[in-house]
Short mmCIF file of C-alpha atoms and ligand atoms in Angstrom, two decimals:
data_model
loop_
_atom_site.label_atom_id
_atom_site.label_comp_id
_atom_site.label_asym_id
_atom_site.label_seq_id
_atom_site.Cartn_x
_atom_site.Cartn_y
_atom_site.Cartn_z
CA MET A 10 63.69 72.53 146.29
CA THR A 11 60.12 71.33 145.88
CA THR A 12 58.07 71.02 149.06
CA THR A 13 55.22 68.58 148.93
CA PRO A 14 51.63 69.16 149.94
CA THR A 15 50.22 66.97 152.70
CA PHE A 16 47.15 64.82 153.13
CA THR A 17 45.50 64.86 156.55
CA LEU A 18 44.87 61.37 157.86
CA ARG A 19 41.68 60.45 159.74
CA ASP A 20 43.61 60.59 163.05
CA GLY A 21 44.69 64.19 162.34
CA ALA A 22 48.29 63.48 161.28
CA ALA A 23 49.68 65.32 158.24
CA MET A 24 51.33 62.98 155.72
CA PRO A 25 53.37 64.38 152.80
CA ALA A 26 51.51 63.34 149.65
CA VAL A 27 54.69 62.18 147.90
CA GLY A 28 56.93 59.75 149.75
CA PHE A 29 60.21 58.13 148.80
CA GLY A 30 59.96 54.32 148.54
CA VAL A 31 63.00 52.15 149.18
CA TYR A 32 61.76 48.69 148.15
CA GLN A 33 64.40 46.78 146.18
CA ILE A 34 67.14 49.30 146.94
CA PRO A 35 69.98 47.10 148.24
CA ALA A 36 70.90 47.90 151.85
CA ALA A 37 74.39 48.98 150.78
CA GLU A 38 72.91 51.63 148.43
CA THR A 39 70.00 52.77 150.58
CA GLU A 40 71.79 55.35 152.73
CA THR A 41 73.07 57.16 149.62
CA ALA A 42 69.64 57.02 147.96
CA VAL A 43 67.77 58.27 151.03
CA THR A 44 70.32 61.03 151.58
CA ALA A 45 69.79 62.17 147.98
CA ALA A 46 66.02 61.96 148.42
CA LEU A 47 66.14 64.12 151.56
CA GLU A 48 68.36 66.62 149.72
CA ALA A 49 65.83 66.67 146.86
CA GLY A 50 63.14 67.62 149.38
CA TYR A 51 61.40 64.35 150.28
CA ARG A 52 60.17 64.36 153.87
CA HIS A 53 58.22 61.09 153.75
CA LEU A 54 60.15 57.82 153.67
CA ASP A 55 58.59 54.40 153.12
CA THR A 56 60.47 51.30 154.21
CA ALA A 57 59.58 47.90 155.71
CA ALA A 58 61.18 45.22 157.83
CA ALA A 59 60.98 42.99 154.73
CA TYR A 60 63.07 45.42 152.65
CA GLU A 61 66.01 44.68 154.95
CA ASN A 62 67.23 48.29 154.69
CA GLU A 63 65.73 49.97 157.78
CA GLU A 64 69.19 50.46 159.34
CA ALA A 65 70.43 52.29 156.25
CA VAL A 66 67.29 54.47 156.22
CA GLY A 67 67.98 55.26 159.89
CA ARG A 68 71.59 56.20 159.17
CA ALA A 69 70.52 58.60 156.41
CA ILE A 70 67.94 60.19 158.72
CA ALA A 71 70.52 60.64 161.48
CA ALA A 72 73.13 62.05 159.07
CA SER A 73 70.64 64.51 157.56
CA GLY A 74 70.43 66.49 160.79
CA LEU A 75 66.78 67.23 159.96
CA PRO A 76 64.50 67.82 162.94
CA ARG A 77 62.54 64.63 163.63
CA ASP A 78 59.21 66.43 163.43
CA GLU A 79 59.93 67.45 159.81
CA LEU A 80 60.06 63.80 158.75
CA PHE A 81 57.29 61.28 158.18
CA VAL A 82 58.68 57.76 158.46
CA THR A 83 56.69 54.64 157.59
CA THR A 84 57.65 51.04 158.16
CA LYS A 85 55.78 47.74 157.94
CA LEU A 86 55.66 44.47 159.84
CA TRP A 87 56.03 41.25 157.85
CA VAL A 88 53.80 38.16 158.03
CA GLN A 89 56.31 36.11 160.05
CA ASP A 90 55.78 38.55 162.93
CA ALA A 91 51.98 38.47 162.86
CA GLY A 92 50.21 38.09 166.21
CA GLU A 93 50.05 40.13 169.41
CA ALA A 94 53.41 39.35 171.04
CA PRO A 95 55.49 38.80 167.86
CA SER A 96 54.33 42.08 166.34
CA ARG A 97 55.22 44.04 169.49
CA ALA A 98 58.72 42.56 169.44
CA ALA A 99 59.05 43.19 165.68
CA ALA A 100 57.96 46.82 166.05
CA GLY A 101 60.65 47.27 168.70
CA ARG A 102 63.28 45.78 166.39
CA SER A 103 62.20 48.09 163.54
CA LEU A 104 62.48 51.15 165.81
CA GLU A 105 65.91 50.00 166.92
CA ARG A 106 67.12 49.48 163.35
CA LEU A 107 65.76 52.88 162.34
CA GLY A 108 67.30 54.51 165.41
CA LEU A 109 63.98 56.21 166.18
CA ASP A 110 61.84 56.41 169.30
CA HIS A 111 58.66 56.39 167.21
CA VAL A 112 57.55 55.98 163.61
CA ASP A 113 54.91 58.16 162.01
CA LEU A 114 53.09 55.26 160.40
CA LEU A 115 53.28 51.53 161.08
CA LEU A 116 51.56 49.18 158.65
CA ILE A 117 50.58 45.54 158.57
CA HIS A 118 52.42 44.66 155.34
CA GLN A 119 50.16 41.82 154.22
CA PRO A 120 46.68 40.60 155.26
CA PHE A 121 47.96 37.13 156.08
CA GLY A 122 48.48 35.18 159.29
CA ASP A 123 47.19 36.51 162.62
CA TYR A 124 46.81 40.10 161.50
CA TYR A 125 43.97 40.66 163.97
CA GLY A 126 46.45 40.03 166.77
CA THR A 127 48.85 42.43 165.06
CA TRP A 128 46.16 45.08 164.79
CA ARG A 129 45.38 44.83 168.53
CA THR A 130 49.08 45.42 169.22
CA LEU A 131 49.28 48.33 166.79
CA GLN A 132 46.37 50.00 168.59
CA GLU A 133 48.29 49.61 171.88
CA LEU A 134 51.54 50.91 170.37
CA GLN A 135 49.65 53.96 169.14
CA ARG A 136 48.24 54.61 172.63
CA GLU A 137 51.78 54.21 174.03
CA GLY A 138 53.17 56.78 171.56
CA LEU A 139 55.59 54.44 169.78
CA VAL A 140 53.59 54.90 166.60
CA ARG A 141 51.80 58.08 165.51
CA SER A 142 49.42 56.51 162.96
CA ILE A 143 48.56 52.89 162.17
CA GLY A 144 47.40 51.35 158.94
CA VAL A 145 47.39 48.38 156.63
CA SER A 146 48.71 47.40 153.23
CA ASN A 147 47.40 45.13 150.51
CA PHE A 148 44.00 44.73 152.18
CA ALA A 149 41.24 43.90 149.70
CA PRO A 150 37.89 45.58 150.41
CA ASP A 151 36.33 42.58 152.18
CA ARG A 152 39.26 42.10 154.57
CA LEU A 153 39.41 45.83 155.28
CA MET A 154 35.68 45.99 155.97
CA ASP A 155 35.93 43.11 158.44
CA LEU A 156 38.93 44.69 160.21
CA ILE A 157 37.06 47.99 160.52
CA ASP A 158 33.89 46.31 161.83
CA HIS A 159 35.61 44.37 164.60
CA ASN A 160 38.18 46.81 165.97
CA GLU A 161 38.26 50.12 167.76
CA VAL A 162 40.66 52.01 165.47
CA VAL A 163 40.00 52.35 161.75
CA PRO A 164 43.25 52.12 159.72
CA ALA A 165 44.57 55.55 158.75
CA VAL A 166 45.79 54.26 155.39
CA ASN A 167 45.67 51.25 153.09
CA GLN A 168 48.81 51.07 150.97
CA ILE A 169 47.91 49.26 147.75
CA GLU A 170 49.22 48.79 144.24
CA ALA A 171 47.75 51.60 142.11
CA HIS A 172 48.76 52.98 138.72
CA PRO A 173 47.07 53.61 135.34
CA PHE A 174 46.94 49.92 134.44
CA HIS A 175 45.52 48.84 137.84
CA GLN A 176 43.36 51.69 139.12
CA ARG A 177 41.53 50.05 142.07
CA VAL A 178 38.24 51.88 141.57
CA ALA A 179 36.18 49.64 143.91
CA ASP A 180 38.93 49.66 146.54
CA LEU A 181 39.08 53.45 146.48
CA ALA A 182 35.31 53.78 146.90
CA LEU A 183 35.42 51.78 150.15
CA LEU A 184 38.47 53.69 151.39
CA GLU A 185 36.75 56.99 150.76
CA GLN A 186 33.59 55.81 152.50
CA HIS A 187 35.60 55.13 155.69
CA GLN A 188 38.09 58.02 155.31
CA VAL A 189 41.00 55.60 154.96
CA ARG A 190 43.73 57.32 152.91
CA ALA A 191 44.86 55.41 149.83
CA VAL A 192 48.62 55.26 149.32
CA ALA A 193 49.84 53.93 145.97
CA TRP A 194 52.70 51.47 145.88
CA GLY A 195 54.24 50.81 142.50
CA PRO A 196 52.77 54.13 141.29
CA LEU A 197 54.96 53.95 138.19
CA GLY A 198 53.93 50.36 137.56
CA GLN A 199 57.31 49.34 139.02
CA GLY A 200 58.87 50.46 135.74
CA ARG A 201 57.36 47.44 134.00
CA GLY A 202 55.39 47.14 130.77
CA ASP A 203 54.85 50.01 128.42
CA LEU A 204 53.96 52.67 130.98
CA PHE A 205 56.75 55.10 130.05
CA THR A 206 56.08 54.77 126.31
CA HIS A 207 52.29 54.47 126.36
CA PRO A 208 50.86 56.74 123.61
CA VAL A 209 48.08 58.25 125.77
CA LEU A 210 50.46 59.05 128.62
CA THR A 211 53.15 60.32 126.23
CA ARG A 212 50.67 62.63 124.48
CA ILE A 213 49.52 64.15 127.79
CA ALA A 214 53.12 64.51 128.97
CA GLU A 215 54.14 66.31 125.77
CA ALA A 216 51.16 68.68 126.07
CA HIS A 217 52.43 69.78 129.50
CA GLY A 218 56.15 69.68 128.76
CA ALA A 219 56.29 67.09 131.54
CA SER A 220 57.50 63.49 131.80
CA VAL A 221 55.24 60.43 131.74
CA ALA A 222 56.27 59.71 135.34
CA GLN A 223 55.04 63.18 136.37
CA VAL A 224 51.74 62.70 134.52
CA VAL A 225 51.11 59.36 136.23
CA LEU A 226 51.97 60.70 139.68
CA ALA A 227 49.87 63.85 139.15
CA TRP A 228 46.94 61.69 138.04
CA LEU A 229 47.14 59.65 141.26
CA LEU A 230 47.56 62.75 143.46
CA GLN A 231 44.58 64.47 141.82
CA ARG A 232 42.48 61.46 142.81
CA GLY A 233 43.53 61.94 146.44
CA ILE A 234 46.01 59.07 146.45
CA ALA A 235 49.42 59.53 148.10
CA VAL A 236 52.33 58.17 146.03
CA LEU A 237 55.65 56.50 146.86
CA PRO A 238 57.83 56.63 143.72
CA LYS A 239 61.18 54.87 144.05
CA SER A 240 64.28 55.90 142.12
CA VAL A 241 67.99 55.64 142.77
CA HIS A 242 68.63 58.57 140.37
CA PRO A 243 68.65 62.05 141.98
CA GLU A 244 67.32 63.73 138.82
CA ARG A 245 64.35 61.33 138.75
CA MET A 246 63.77 61.89 142.48
CA GLN A 247 63.40 65.62 141.76
CA GLU A 248 61.30 64.98 138.67
CA ASN A 249 58.91 62.75 140.63
CA LEU A 250 58.60 65.22 143.51
CA ALA A 251 57.81 68.04 141.06
CA ALA A 252 54.71 66.12 139.89
CA THR A 253 52.83 68.03 142.58
CA GLU A 254 53.18 71.15 140.40
CA LEU A 255 51.33 69.56 137.47
CA THR A 256 47.55 69.82 137.08
CA LEU A 257 45.77 67.62 134.57
CA ALA A 258 42.56 68.63 132.80
CA ALA A 259 39.35 66.63 133.23
CA ASP A 260 39.61 65.14 129.72
CA GLU A 261 43.20 64.05 130.46
CA MET A 262 42.09 62.41 133.72
CA ASP A 263 39.35 60.60 131.76
CA ALA A 264 41.77 59.44 129.07
CA ILE A 265 44.00 57.87 131.73
CA ALA A 266 40.97 56.34 133.48
CA ALA A 267 40.31 54.40 130.26
CA LEU A 268 43.68 52.58 130.59
CA ASP A 269 42.57 50.42 133.54
CA THR A 270 42.99 46.68 133.00
CA GLY A 271 41.72 45.82 136.49
CA VAL A 272 44.61 43.39 136.84
CA SER A 273 47.70 43.56 139.04
CA THR A 274 51.03 43.80 137.29
CA ALA A 275 52.76 42.50 140.45
CA PHE A 276 50.89 40.28 142.95
CA ASP A 277 47.24 39.34 143.04
CA HIS A 278 46.58 39.23 146.79
CA ARG A 279 43.43 37.15 146.23
CA ASP A 280 45.25 34.39 144.32
CA PRO A 281 45.94 31.37 146.60
CA ALA A 282 49.35 30.78 145.01
CA SER A 283 50.40 34.41 145.68
CA VAL A 284 48.92 34.26 149.21
CA HIS A 285 50.95 31.13 149.89
CA ALA A 286 54.16 32.47 148.31
CA LEU A 287 54.03 35.81 150.15
CA GLY A 288 52.71 34.36 153.40
CA THR A 289 55.46 31.77 153.72
CA THR A 290 58.38 34.02 152.77
CA ARG A 291 60.64 34.69 155.75
CA PHE A 292 63.17 37.50 156.18
CA ALA A 293 66.18 37.70 158.49
CA VAL A 294 64.67 40.50 160.60
P1 NDP B 22 57.69 52.28 141.30
O1 NDP B 22 56.36 52.26 140.67
O2 NDP B 22 58.06 53.40 142.21
O3 NDP B 22 58.74 52.17 140.11
C1 NDP B 22 60.11 52.17 140.34
C2 NDP B 22 60.78 51.96 138.98
O4 NDP B 22 60.55 53.09 138.15
C3 NDP B 22 62.27 51.79 139.11
O5 NDP B 22 62.65 50.88 138.10
C4 NDP B 22 62.81 53.21 138.81
O6 NDP B 22 64.10 53.12 138.25
C5 NDP B 22 61.80 53.69 137.79
N1 NDP B 22 61.61 55.16 137.82
C6 NDP B 22 61.39 55.93 138.92
N2 NDP B 22 61.20 57.21 138.57
C7 NDP B 22 61.32 57.26 137.22
C8 NDP B 22 61.24 58.30 136.29
N3 NDP B 22 60.97 59.56 136.67
N4 NDP B 22 61.41 58.00 134.96
C9 NDP B 22 61.67 56.73 134.57
N5 NDP B 22 61.76 55.70 135.42
C10 NDP B 22 61.58 55.95 136.74
O7 NDP B 22 57.89 50.85 142.04
P2 NDP B 22 58.15 50.33 143.50
O8 NDP B 22 57.83 48.91 143.52
O9 NDP B 22 59.49 50.72 143.98
O10 NDP B 22 57.07 51.07 144.39
C11 NDP B 22 57.33 52.26 145.06
C12 NDP B 22 57.37 52.06 146.57
O11 NDP B 22 56.14 51.52 147.04
C13 NDP B 22 58.41 51.05 147.02
O12 NDP B 22 59.74 51.54 146.96
C14 NDP B 22 57.93 50.74 148.41
O13 NDP B 22 58.29 51.76 149.32
C15 NDP B 22 56.42 50.68 148.18
N6 NDP B 22 55.95 49.31 147.88
C16 NDP B 22 55.11 48.72 148.79
C17 NDP B 22 54.61 47.45 148.59
C18 NDP B 22 53.70 46.87 149.59
O14 NDP B 22 53.41 45.66 149.51
N7 NDP B 22 53.20 47.63 150.54
C19 NDP B 22 54.99 46.66 147.40
C20 NDP B 22 55.87 47.36 146.47
C21 NDP B 22 56.30 48.64 146.72
P3 NDP B 22 65.41 53.83 138.90
O15 NDP B 22 65.44 53.50 140.37
O16 NDP B 22 66.53 53.22 138.13
O17 NDP B 22 65.23 55.29 138.64
#
């Protein structure tokens, strides 16, 4: 079994550098997938109220019999629960669905609605011990800077889309400046486009006897970015976790750096149409 290295967050918590993401895994399949991921050696799980599978994640955690302090569990609060009182209630519902008395990391899922109210609540929940670390997701540099300037606690992480075709160089510079850990969602480009067959990535993978997925994950990890690959296939779960054993040379890192398009392959969080679509989506949670 591969054990993953950890990144230390600015609040002192240790976060496994590779986490298992459960976005788009149907609730009925999530317990099986998370159980397989835990068996493969994952100790960091990434879910969200909006994924509507927190209960299944909780069942897999309970069934694993693993000591709670060996697991790092992240969940996220959706836009419909933004604001001081709604976010407190939503955090309680997430804990209940997960069957946990605390989560290791609680994130504001999107920078929309009254997320300042949410952040005030997250700071309280952290003081109360219901949440070990608090952070944000999908915050562009300007919104993150403003949140940092006008609050007591600096987010421990910003979970953002990051992969070879959307590298987030400016975002990462600001995160580094404020010791906010970058966590990559969609690290494999969500399986879209030509990532797995790209000639540059394929050439590097062949040189190492590795897979393209491992090369991409190793490239992110070597830049200090935590990764959350999702797969429902146990062999891919193991393959992705083993990316921590791969080290890329400087010229290989540079060759991948040249693949940046600077454009999201999923959602542009600065596009009013995307802001409206995401911000008005409601979930039954
Ligand atoms: P990923 O980049 O992890 O890509 C997942 C896709 O890649 C799936 O189609 C999967 O297929 C395939 N895949 C996984 N491993 C391999 C492999 N080794 N070889 C070939 N194909 C592979 O996309 P996600 O969108 O799932 O992002 C990962 C996680 O990030 C999410 O699960 C979630 O936890 C988080 N996330 C957060 C967001 C946010 O707004 N904060 C937004 C989106 C995601 P298969 O399952 O069939 O193996």
